[in-house]
Short mmCIF file of C-alpha atoms and ligand atoms in Angstrom, two decimals:
data_model
loop_
_atom_site.label_atom_id
_atom_site.label_comp_id
_atom_site.label_asym_id
_atom_site.label_seq_id
_atom_site.Cartn_x
_atom_site.Cartn_y
_atom_site.Cartn_z
CA MET A 1 95.86 103.36 72.55
CA THR A 2 94.99 101.86 68.94
CA GLU A 3 93.86 104.11 66.19
CA VAL A 4 90.26 103.27 64.72
CA SER A 5 88.50 104.51 61.59
CA MET A 6 84.39 104.64 60.95
CA SER A 7 82.09 106.19 58.56
CA VAL A 8 79.82 107.95 60.87
CA ASN A 9 77.18 110.47 58.94
CA GLY A 10 79.11 109.53 56.02
CA ARG A 11 82.18 111.53 56.54
CA LYS A 12 85.35 109.14 57.22
CA THR A 13 86.53 109.68 60.92
CA SER A 14 89.12 108.40 62.79
CA GLY A 15 91.01 108.75 66.15
CA ALA A 16 93.32 107.10 69.13
CA VAL A 17 90.77 105.10 71.62
CA GLU A 18 91.74 102.98 74.35
CA ASP A 19 90.72 99.47 73.41
CA ARG A 20 88.64 99.72 76.74
CA THR A 21 86.26 102.47 75.11
CA LEU A 22 83.26 102.07 74.48
CA LEU A 23 81.64 103.30 71.12
CA SER A 24 79.32 106.19 72.88
CA HIS A 25 82.13 107.16 74.58
CA PHE A 26 83.97 107.23 71.45
CA LEU A 27 80.78 109.20 69.92
CA ARG A 28 80.72 111.53 72.52
CA GLU A 29 83.73 112.50 73.76
CA THR A 30 86.03 112.40 70.71
CA LEU A 31 83.97 113.49 68.25
CA GLY A 32 81.63 115.01 69.81
CA LEU A 33 78.43 114.25 68.87
CA THR A 34 76.68 114.18 71.82
CA GLY A 35 73.08 113.58 70.58
CA THR A 36 73.93 110.02 71.29
CA HIS A 37 73.15 109.34 75.36
CA VAL A 38 73.90 107.72 78.11
CA GLY A 39 71.21 106.47 80.15
CA CYS A 40 71.97 103.20 82.06
CA ASP A 41 75.16 101.13 83.08
CA THR A 42 73.50 97.73 82.25
CA SER A 43 72.57 97.29 78.40
CA GLN A 44 68.75 98.11 79.02
CA CYS A 45 67.48 102.07 78.49
CA GLY A 46 68.62 102.22 74.41
CA ALA A 47 69.46 105.82 75.13
CA CYS A 48 72.25 104.82 73.43
CA THR A 49 70.57 103.45 70.05
CA ILE A 50 72.63 103.83 67.32
CA HIS A 51 72.98 102.03 63.34
CA MET A 52 76.17 100.22 62.57
CA ASP A 53 76.23 98.84 58.95
CA GLY A 54 72.54 99.20 58.55
CA ARG A 55 71.19 97.47 61.90
CA SER A 56 70.12 99.57 65.45
CA VAL A 57 72.45 98.20 68.26
CA LYS A 58 73.49 100.07 71.91
CA SER A 59 76.47 102.04 70.96
CA CYS A 60 77.43 101.56 75.54
CA SER A 61 77.92 98.05 74.67
CA ILE A 62 80.17 98.25 71.70
CA LEU A 63 83.75 98.80 71.86
CA ALA A 64 85.09 101.78 69.69
CA VAL A 65 87.94 98.96 68.26
CA GLN A 66 84.44 96.03 67.11
CA ALA A 67 83.36 99.08 65.19
CA ASP A 68 86.23 99.81 63.38
CA GLY A 69 85.58 99.91 60.02
CA SER A 70 82.30 99.81 59.91
CA GLU A 71 79.64 102.50 59.26
CA ILE A 72 77.95 104.44 61.65
CA LEU A 73 74.47 106.84 61.48
CA THR A 74 73.57 108.47 64.52
CA ILE A 75 70.79 111.26 65.26
CA GLU A 76 73.35 113.71 63.82
CA GLY A 77 72.78 112.20 60.82
CA LEU A 78 69.41 111.76 59.81
CA ALA A 79 68.30 115.07 59.25
CA GLU A 80 68.97 116.93 55.75
CA GLY A 81 70.12 119.93 56.21
CA ASP A 82 67.12 121.98 57.48
CA THR A 83 64.78 119.12 56.70
CA LEU A 84 64.12 116.88 59.91
CA HIS A 85 63.57 112.89 58.84
CA PRO A 86 59.60 111.95 58.95
CA VAL A 87 60.51 110.48 62.11
CA GLN A 88 61.06 112.94 63.68
CA ALA A 89 59.05 115.78 62.42
CA ALA A 90 56.60 113.08 63.47
CA PHE A 91 57.81 113.06 66.93
CA LYS A 92 57.60 116.87 66.95
CA GLU A 93 53.97 117.17 66.38
CA HIS A 94 52.81 114.34 68.19
CA HIS A 95 54.68 115.21 71.11
CA GLY A 96 56.92 112.04 71.09
CA LEU A 97 59.03 113.96 73.74
CA GLN A 98 59.00 115.96 77.20
CA CYS A 99 62.61 115.87 78.65
CA GLY A 100 64.06 114.35 75.50
CA PHE A 101 66.76 111.69 77.00
CA CYS A 102 65.62 109.44 75.79
CA THR A 103 64.39 110.92 72.06
CA PRO A 104 67.61 110.13 70.46
CA GLY A 105 67.43 106.41 70.99
CA MET A 106 64.05 106.52 70.92
CA ILE A 107 64.30 108.22 67.12
CA MET A 108 66.95 105.52 65.78
CA ALA A 109 65.06 102.12 67.09
CA ALA A 110 62.24 103.47 65.43
CA THR A 111 63.42 103.73 61.62
CA ASP A 112 65.49 100.35 62.37
CA MET A 113 61.61 99.40 63.15
CA ILE A 114 60.53 101.29 60.03
CA ARG A 115 63.23 99.30 57.89
CA ARG A 116 62.34 96.28 58.89
CA HIS A 117 58.43 96.12 58.69
CA PRO A 118 58.22 97.20 54.93
CA ASP A 119 54.45 95.94 55.37
CA GLY A 120 53.82 98.06 57.77
CA LEU A 121 53.35 98.46 61.39
CA THR A 122 50.89 97.48 64.02
CA GLU A 123 50.32 99.53 67.78
CA ALA A 124 50.90 95.91 69.13
CA THR A 125 54.57 95.93 66.81
CA VAL A 126 55.44 98.58 68.23
CA ARG A 127 55.71 98.41 71.13
CA GLU A 128 56.85 95.12 71.82
CA GLU A 129 59.67 96.61 69.00
CA LEU A 130 60.58 99.02 72.04
CA GLU A 131 61.28 96.81 74.89
CA GLY A 132 64.61 97.88 74.68
CA ASN A 133 64.41 101.92 75.11
CA ILE A 134 63.34 103.08 78.05
CA CYS A 135 61.59 106.69 78.48
CA ARG A 136 60.84 107.67 81.81
CA CYS A 137 58.37 110.81 80.43
CA THR A 138 55.66 110.49 78.13
CA GLY A 139 54.38 106.70 79.01
CA TYR A 140 54.86 105.59 75.38
CA HIS A 141 51.72 106.50 74.19
CA ASN A 142 53.17 109.37 72.29
CA ILE A 143 55.98 107.88 71.25
CA VAL A 144 53.85 105.38 69.56
CA LYS A 145 51.53 107.21 67.64
CA ALA A 146 54.56 109.45 66.33
CA ILE A 147 56.00 106.25 65.27
CA LEU A 148 53.30 104.74 63.60
CA ALA A 149 52.14 108.32 61.88
CA ALA A 150 55.97 108.08 60.46
CA ALA A 151 55.89 104.97 58.79
CA GLU A 152 52.78 105.53 57.62
CA ALA A 153 54.04 109.06 56.15
CA MET A 154 57.44 107.42 54.72
CA GLY A 155 55.04 104.68 52.81
CA ASP A 156 56.65 104.67 49.59
CA GLY A 157 59.94 106.61 50.78
CA ARG A 158 60.22 103.94 52.95
CA ALA A 159 63.62 103.71 51.51
CA ARG A 160 65.42 107.11 53.34
CA ALA A 161 64.12 104.99 56.87
CA ALA A 162 67.95 103.58 56.72
CA MET B 1 85.80 99.04 82.63
CA TYR B 2 89.12 97.70 83.47
CA GLU B 3 92.06 98.03 80.77
CA VAL B 4 92.22 95.72 77.84
CA ASN B 5 93.79 94.61 74.71
CA TYR B 6 91.34 93.85 72.05
CA HIS B 7 92.56 91.52 69.18
CA ARG B 8 90.10 90.49 65.47
CA ALA B 9 90.57 87.71 64.55
CA GLY B 10 90.08 86.94 60.59
CA SER B 11 90.18 82.63 61.22
CA LEU B 12 89.44 79.68 63.65
CA GLU B 13 92.84 78.97 63.76
CA GLU B 14 93.88 82.85 64.29
CA ALA B 15 91.81 83.06 66.81
CA LEU B 16 92.40 79.89 68.77
CA LYS B 17 96.18 81.67 68.14
CA LEU B 18 95.56 84.49 70.17
CA LEU B 19 92.88 83.13 72.42
CA LYS B 20 96.45 80.84 73.66
CA ASP B 21 98.87 83.49 73.20
CA ALA B 22 97.24 86.17 76.01
CA ASP B 23 97.50 86.34 79.82
CA ASP B 24 93.61 85.80 80.66
CA GLY B 25 92.12 86.07 77.45
CA LYS B 26 88.42 85.53 76.53
CA LEU B 27 86.53 85.09 73.22
CA ILE B 28 83.88 88.26 72.39
CA SER B 29 80.84 87.32 69.43
CA GLY B 30 78.09 90.01 69.74
CA GLY B 31 79.49 90.96 73.25
CA GLN B 32 75.78 91.21 74.45
CA THR B 33 76.58 89.37 77.40
CA LEU B 34 80.14 90.05 78.35
CA ILE B 35 80.88 93.69 77.88
CA PRO B 36 78.03 94.76 80.00
CA ALA B 37 80.02 92.21 82.13
CA MET B 38 82.71 94.34 81.73
CA LYS B 39 81.62 97.46 82.50
CA THR B 40 80.79 96.91 86.11
CA ARG B 41 83.55 94.57 86.36
CA LEU B 42 82.42 91.23 86.66
CA ALA B 43 84.94 90.46 84.31
CA ALA B 44 88.36 91.86 83.55
CA PRO B 45 89.84 89.41 80.79
CA SER B 46 93.45 91.16 79.77
CA ASP B 47 92.63 90.20 75.94
CA LEU B 48 89.94 90.30 74.22
CA VAL B 49 89.73 87.94 70.65
CA ASP B 50 86.69 89.52 68.36
CA LEU B 51 85.06 86.29 66.53
CA ARG B 52 82.63 88.45 64.94
CA HIS B 53 84.77 88.69 61.55
CA ILE B 54 85.17 84.96 61.19
CA ALA B 55 83.27 83.96 57.79
CA GLU B 56 83.19 80.37 58.98
CA LEU B 57 81.14 80.74 62.03
CA ARG B 58 78.26 82.48 60.20
CA GLY B 59 75.26 81.55 58.43
CA ILE B 60 72.74 79.63 58.69
CA SER B 61 71.90 75.96 56.43
CA VAL B 62 69.24 73.75 56.46
CA SER B 63 68.85 70.20 54.14
CA GLY B 64 65.94 68.31 54.59
CA ARG B 65 65.07 68.87 57.97
CA THR B 66 69.02 68.87 59.38
CA VAL B 67 69.74 72.76 60.45
CA THR B 68 73.36 73.34 61.49
CA ILE B 69 73.56 77.17 62.59
CA GLY B 70 77.31 78.96 62.53
CA ALA B 71 78.01 80.37 66.34
CA GLY B 72 78.12 83.08 65.02
CA THR B 73 75.24 83.66 63.58
CA THR B 74 72.78 86.81 65.11
CA HIS B 75 69.56 86.70 67.08
CA ALA B 76 67.87 88.62 64.92
CA GLU B 77 69.14 86.28 61.49
CA VAL B 78 67.67 82.85 63.23
CA ALA B 79 64.37 84.87 64.27
CA SER B 80 63.69 86.23 60.94
CA ASN B 81 65.66 82.72 58.37
CA ALA B 82 62.64 81.92 56.38
CA ASP B 83 63.59 78.33 55.78
CA ILE B 84 64.04 77.79 59.69
CA GLU B 85 60.65 78.99 60.10
CA LYS B 86 59.19 76.80 57.63
CA ILE B 87 59.91 73.38 59.14
CA CYS B 88 61.42 74.46 63.56
CA PRO B 89 59.25 78.13 64.08
CA ALA B 90 59.75 77.26 67.54
CA LEU B 91 62.90 78.49 67.11
CA CYS B 92 62.41 81.68 65.35
CA HIS B 93 59.91 82.49 67.49
CA LEU B 94 62.31 81.80 70.81
CA ALA B 95 65.20 83.74 69.40
CA ASN B 96 62.11 86.91 68.02
CA LEU B 97 62.18 87.16 72.42
CA ILE B 98 65.73 87.42 74.21
CA GLY B 99 66.04 90.93 74.84
CA ASP B 100 65.30 93.44 72.46
CA PRO B 101 65.88 94.43 69.06
CA HIS B 102 69.35 95.53 69.31
CA VAL B 103 70.88 92.94 71.44
CA ARG B 104 69.04 90.58 68.73
CA HIS B 105 71.32 92.62 66.49
CA MET B 106 74.64 91.77 68.12
CA GLY B 107 74.11 88.59 69.93
CA THR B 108 74.90 85.14 69.02
CA ILE B 109 73.40 81.59 68.94
CA GLY B 110 77.02 80.54 69.99
CA GLY B 111 77.65 83.22 73.01
CA SER B 112 74.43 82.27 74.60
CA LEU B 113 75.03 78.69 74.40
CA ALA B 114 78.61 79.16 75.95
CA ASN B 115 77.57 81.52 78.41
CA ASN B 116 75.02 79.40 79.43
CA ASP B 117 73.19 81.99 81.69
CA PRO B 118 70.32 79.88 84.03
CA ALA B 119 67.45 82.00 82.43
CA ALA B 120 68.76 82.37 78.23
CA ASP B 121 66.38 80.80 76.02
CA TYR B 122 68.32 78.76 73.68
CA PRO B 123 69.70 76.56 76.07
CA ALA B 124 66.30 75.16 76.10
CA ALA B 125 65.77 74.66 72.59
CA MET B 126 69.03 73.25 72.41
CA LEU B 127 68.44 70.52 75.18
CA ALA B 128 64.95 69.82 74.04
CA MET B 129 65.76 68.80 70.31
CA SER B 130 68.42 67.18 71.67
CA ALA B 131 71.12 69.47 69.58
CA THR B 132 74.67 68.59 68.74
CA ILE B 133 77.30 71.90 69.97
CA LEU B 134 79.94 71.82 67.33
CA THR B 135 83.82 72.83 68.05
CA ASN B 136 87.14 73.44 66.99
CA ALA B 137 87.48 70.49 68.48
CA ARG B 138 84.82 67.65 68.75
CA GLU B 139 81.22 67.36 68.80
CA ILE B 140 79.19 67.58 72.72
CA VAL B 141 75.51 66.83 72.70
CA ALA B 142 73.06 68.71 74.08
CA GLU B 143 72.45 66.89 77.48
CA ASP B 144 76.65 67.00 78.07
CA PHE B 145 76.95 70.71 77.05
CA PHE B 146 75.17 71.95 80.30
CA THR B 147 76.44 71.42 83.27
CA GLY B 148 75.13 73.36 85.95
CA LEU B 149 74.94 77.61 86.63
CA PHE B 150 77.71 79.34 83.77
CA GLU B 151 78.99 76.85 83.51
CA THR B 152 79.71 73.92 80.21
CA ALA B 153 81.24 71.53 78.73
CA LEU B 154 84.01 73.58 77.15
CA GLU B 155 87.35 73.06 77.61
CA GLU B 156 89.28 76.63 78.03
CA ASP B 157 90.67 77.22 74.62
CA GLU B 158 87.72 75.68 72.64
CA ILE B 159 85.53 77.49 70.50
CA ILE B 160 81.94 76.87 68.89
CA THR B 161 81.73 77.01 65.43
CA ALA B 162 78.48 75.72 65.19
CA VAL B 163 75.02 73.90 66.96
CA ARG B 164 72.68 70.93 64.50
CA PHE B 165 69.58 69.18 65.05
CA ASP B 166 67.08 67.72 63.55
CA ALA B 167 63.77 70.08 63.42
CA PRO B 168 60.97 67.86 65.63
CA ALA B 169 57.86 67.14 63.74
CA LYS B 170 56.01 69.48 66.67
CA ALA B 171 58.22 72.07 69.05
CA GLY B 172 56.77 74.71 71.02
CA TYR B 173 58.28 78.03 73.08
CA ALA B 174 56.64 79.52 75.64
CA LYS B 175 58.38 82.32 78.15
CA PHE B 176 57.40 84.66 81.19
CA PRO B 177 59.63 86.87 80.77
CA ASN B 178 61.12 88.89 83.82
CA PRO B 179 59.44 92.37 83.67
CA ALA B 180 62.20 94.22 84.31
CA SER B 181 65.20 92.72 82.11
CA ARG B 182 63.17 89.90 79.46
CA TYR B 183 65.50 86.95 80.47
CA ALA B 184 62.88 83.93 80.74
CA MET B 185 61.64 84.05 84.67
CA THR B 186 60.54 80.71 83.49
CA GLY B 187 60.61 79.08 80.00
CA VAL B 188 59.51 75.84 78.64
CA PHE B 189 60.92 74.28 75.02
CA VAL B 190 58.19 71.49 74.17
CA VAL B 191 59.07 69.03 71.05
CA GLN B 192 57.04 65.67 70.04
CA ASP B 193 58.82 63.53 67.33
CA GLY B 194 57.38 60.47 66.40
CA GLY B 195 57.00 59.05 69.51
CA ALA B 196 59.26 60.77 71.86
CA VAL B 197 58.05 63.79 73.83
CA ARG B 198 60.79 65.65 74.85
CA ALA B 199 60.09 69.49 77.25
CA ALA B 200 63.23 71.33 78.60
CA VAL B 201 63.14 74.06 81.60
CA THR B 202 65.03 77.43 81.41
CA GLY B 203 64.83 80.18 83.79
CA ALA B 204 63.16 77.94 86.99
CA GLY B 205 65.93 75.31 87.35
CA ASP B 206 68.44 75.59 90.86
CA ASP B 207 71.01 73.99 88.35
CA GLY B 208 70.57 75.53 85.24
CA VAL B 209 68.25 74.79 82.16
CA PHE B 210 66.44 70.29 83.17
CA ARG B 211 64.34 68.62 81.46
CA SER B 212 61.05 68.29 83.65
CA ALA B 213 60.31 64.73 83.52
CA GLU B 214 56.39 65.43 85.03
CA VAL B 215 55.88 67.60 81.80
CA GLU B 216 57.66 64.76 79.57
CA GLU B 217 55.23 61.72 81.41
CA ALA B 218 51.96 63.41 81.23
CA LEU B 219 52.83 64.84 77.68
CA ALA B 220 53.98 61.13 75.90
CA LYS B 221 49.93 60.26 76.84
CA ASP B 222 48.73 62.96 75.52
CA PHE B 223 50.26 65.44 73.73
CA SER B 224 47.53 68.81 74.65
CA PRO B 225 47.52 71.26 77.36
CA ALA B 226 44.87 69.71 79.16
CA ALA B 227 47.06 66.79 79.81
CA LEU B 228 48.87 68.97 82.15
CA ASP B 229 46.29 69.77 84.30
CA GLY B 230 46.48 69.04 88.03
CA ILE B 231 50.31 67.64 87.55
CA ASN B 232 52.93 68.02 90.43
CA VAL B 233 55.89 69.38 89.40
CA PRO B 234 57.83 69.58 92.38
CA ALA B 235 60.13 72.63 93.55
CA ASP B 236 62.91 71.19 95.08
CA ALA B 237 65.01 71.77 92.56
CA LEU B 238 63.69 75.12 91.41
CA MET B 239 65.27 78.78 92.01
CA THR B 240 64.25 81.10 94.66
CA ASP B 241 65.15 84.57 94.07
CA ILE B 242 64.15 88.43 94.01
CA HIS B 243 61.63 87.66 91.49
CA ALA B 244 60.04 84.92 92.35
CA SER B 245 59.75 81.57 94.72
CA ALA B 246 60.92 77.71 93.97
CA ALA B 247 56.80 77.45 93.80
CA TYR B 248 55.88 80.40 91.66
CA ARG B 249 58.33 78.88 89.27
CA ALA B 250 56.83 74.72 89.21
CA GLY B 251 53.23 76.75 88.81
CA LEU B 252 55.53 78.58 85.63
CA ILE B 253 56.59 75.51 84.55
CA VAL B 254 53.27 74.18 84.37
CA ALA B 255 51.64 76.76 82.83
CA MET B 256 54.49 77.36 79.99
CA ALA B 257 54.67 73.83 78.98
CA LYS B 258 50.75 74.26 78.40
CA ARG B 259 51.36 77.46 76.15
CA ALA B 260 54.30 75.41 74.22
CA VAL B 261 51.75 72.67 73.84
CA VAL B 262 49.08 74.84 72.32
CA MET B 263 52.18 76.56 70.02
CA ALA B 264 53.25 73.49 69.30
CA ASN B 265 50.11 72.21 68.26
CA GLY B 266 49.49 74.84 65.49
C1 LIG C 1 69.41 94.07 77.71
C2 LIG C 1 70.07 92.55 77.30
C3 LIG C 1 68.68 91.59 77.57
C4 LIG C 1 68.59 90.56 77.34
N1 LIG C 1 67.63 89.67 76.89
C5 LIG C 1 68.05 87.88 76.94
C6 LIG C 1 67.15 87.81 77.32
O1 LIG C 1 65.64 87.61 77.31
N2 LIG C 1 67.21 86.16 76.76
C7 LIG C 1 68.35 85.27 76.52
O2 LIG C 1 68.62 84.17 76.39
N3 LIG C 1 69.76 86.31 76.71
C8 LIG C 1 69.58 87.58 76.89
N4 LIG C 1 70.84 88.90 76.51
C9 LIG C 1 72.04 88.13 76.07
C10 LIG C 1 72.34 87.91 74.89
O3 LIG C 1 71.21 86.77 74.41
C11 LIG C 1 73.68 87.60 74.69
O4 LIG C 1 73.24 87.92 73.45
C12 LIG C 1 74.19 86.42 74.69
O5 LIG C 1 74.29 85.76 76.48
C13 LIG C 1 75.73 86.44 74.68
O6 LIG C 1 75.66 86.02 73.01
P1 LIG C 1 77.17 87.31 72.79
O7 LIG C 1 77.58 86.71 71.13
O8 LIG C 1 76.86 88.78 72.70
O9 LIG C 1 78.52 86.75 73.43
P2 LIG C 1 79.21 87.81 74.15
O10 LIG C 1 78.75 88.06 74.39
O11 LIG C 1 80.33 88.49 73.03
O12 LIG C 1 80.37 86.33 74.83
C14 LIG C 1 79.30 85.90 76.27
C15 LIG C 1 80.57 84.40 76.54
O13 LIG C 1 80.69 83.18 75.48
C16 LIG C 1 81.88 83.15 75.50
N5 LIG C 1 81.83 82.84 73.96
C17 LIG C 1 81.30 83.68 72.95
N6 LIG C 1 81.16 83.35 71.71
C18 LIG C 1 82.06 81.75 71.96
C19 LIG C 1 82.40 80.39 70.86
N7 LIG C 1 81.98 80.93 69.90
N8 LIG C 1 82.11 80.07 71.47
C20 LIG C 1 83.03 79.60 73.01
N9 LIG C 1 82.74 80.61 73.83
C21 LIG C 1 82.07 81.97 73.19
C22 LIG C 1 82.71 84.82 75.85
O14 LIG C 1 83.92 84.14 75.95
C23 LIG C 1 82.22 85.16 77.07
O15 LIG C 1 82.33 84.34 78.07
C24 LIG C 1 69.96 90.00 77.13
C25 LIG C 1 71.49 90.65 77.24
C26 LIG C 1 71.14 92.07 77.39
C27 LIG C 1 72.19 93.05 77.11
S1 LIG C 2 73.09 104.18 77.69
FE1 LIG C 2 71.30 102.62 78.29
S2 LIG C 2 71.42 100.83 76.65
FE2 LIG C 2 72.72 102.29 76.42
S1 LIG C 3 60.94 111.95 76.59
FE1 LIG C 3 62.52 112.20 78.96
S2 LIG C 3 63.07 110.23 78.93
FE2 LIG C 3 61.46 110.09 77.58
#
């Protein structure tokens, strides 16, 4: 077992893991942060998307030991108390989810996407950027709508997307 | 995934030593190929030597038209590099077509080249631009580096440190992505520099990335998409799999070459 420590949603955390433990597994099983979902074995679905050191990554394709010393943000770290993050609020408002399985990954992908496009997003860009996130329910239209609306709403407040 | 021992290297020297001391050790950079392979038990190294924290492997430098990219540079970093965009936008475009944003945040050029997946994008750019692959031990030109499916000229304990190339006057890349995996079902990188034309094809060859003599010959006479009308690319050495037949891929080579030329001509 190896001792790893990282900042997760702003709090220092640590735990003992096998070197082969995936970061997604560490977050879910050791830290109990089950908002990060695991939807595939092939690194393709994006349900496990989180931010590591400020960038979106697939936590199912990273070992917990690789993430030792890093800063992790998961879906649980987005809202401020009872106030939803603007991307979360937009998903709610625009019906960007049905079963909700892909939603944590979609939202983590969306906040990263908005951060990387400070000049705003177009529908085509959003669709391209969602390449790594698969949804089996919504048909994507409302997800795209929600992300565009959130990007718009965040306007100058974009710093929050990080 | 089978059990594995993880080691984080702080320097190239330390990485080489860790690799040498391991039973059946493997280097890991972005892990975007290796971790999925370990999850499905297609790979089962005893030890992993992590190169991601070695500063000397990271970064991009551009001097005149000479571009040097550290092996540990991510696809996202190449895609968004303003200096490369100025002199070789085709490479930024290519990097931006790899996988998805999350894969691009982790995956590296060194890992992609060492893996030499027959459907990977970077090998086409390296071969078409006659890039040089730098390792801890030597320099290898792209022609000699890619030796077959998932095969390279790298020795067991050799680490790619960087790649270097001179940006050609014109370059373009077009890929027909597999609708499920987004890897290239066929991708063509074309280059025109002085009188020379080079066209490298990925995703289609039975033996990995290769240069298309037919495309090069036609473009050498006239570097325009029309020059490729009706040319005959033989299907014999092309791949047939569940996604496409060799004959279909032969057609894709011409179609992608045309798009790449349009991009190169700006
Ligand atoms: C969902 C998904 C979609 C993808 N789509 C594409 C695509 O469209 N096009 C494409 O080209 N690729 C694609 N990839 C692969 C991606 O580009 C990988 O990043 C890349 O192939 C490997 O880079 P890495 O840094 O992740 O390497 P790793 O997975 O860390 O390593 C890969 C191999 O290279 C070796 N290695 C790593 N670094 C070095 C080094 N410096 N010197 C010597 N050996 C080294 C390792 O030992 C291992 O054998 C995709 C991957 C995923 C998960
Ligand atoms: S669980 Fe599907 S990409 Fe990570
Ligand atoms: S809402 Fe069900 S998978 Fe996306």
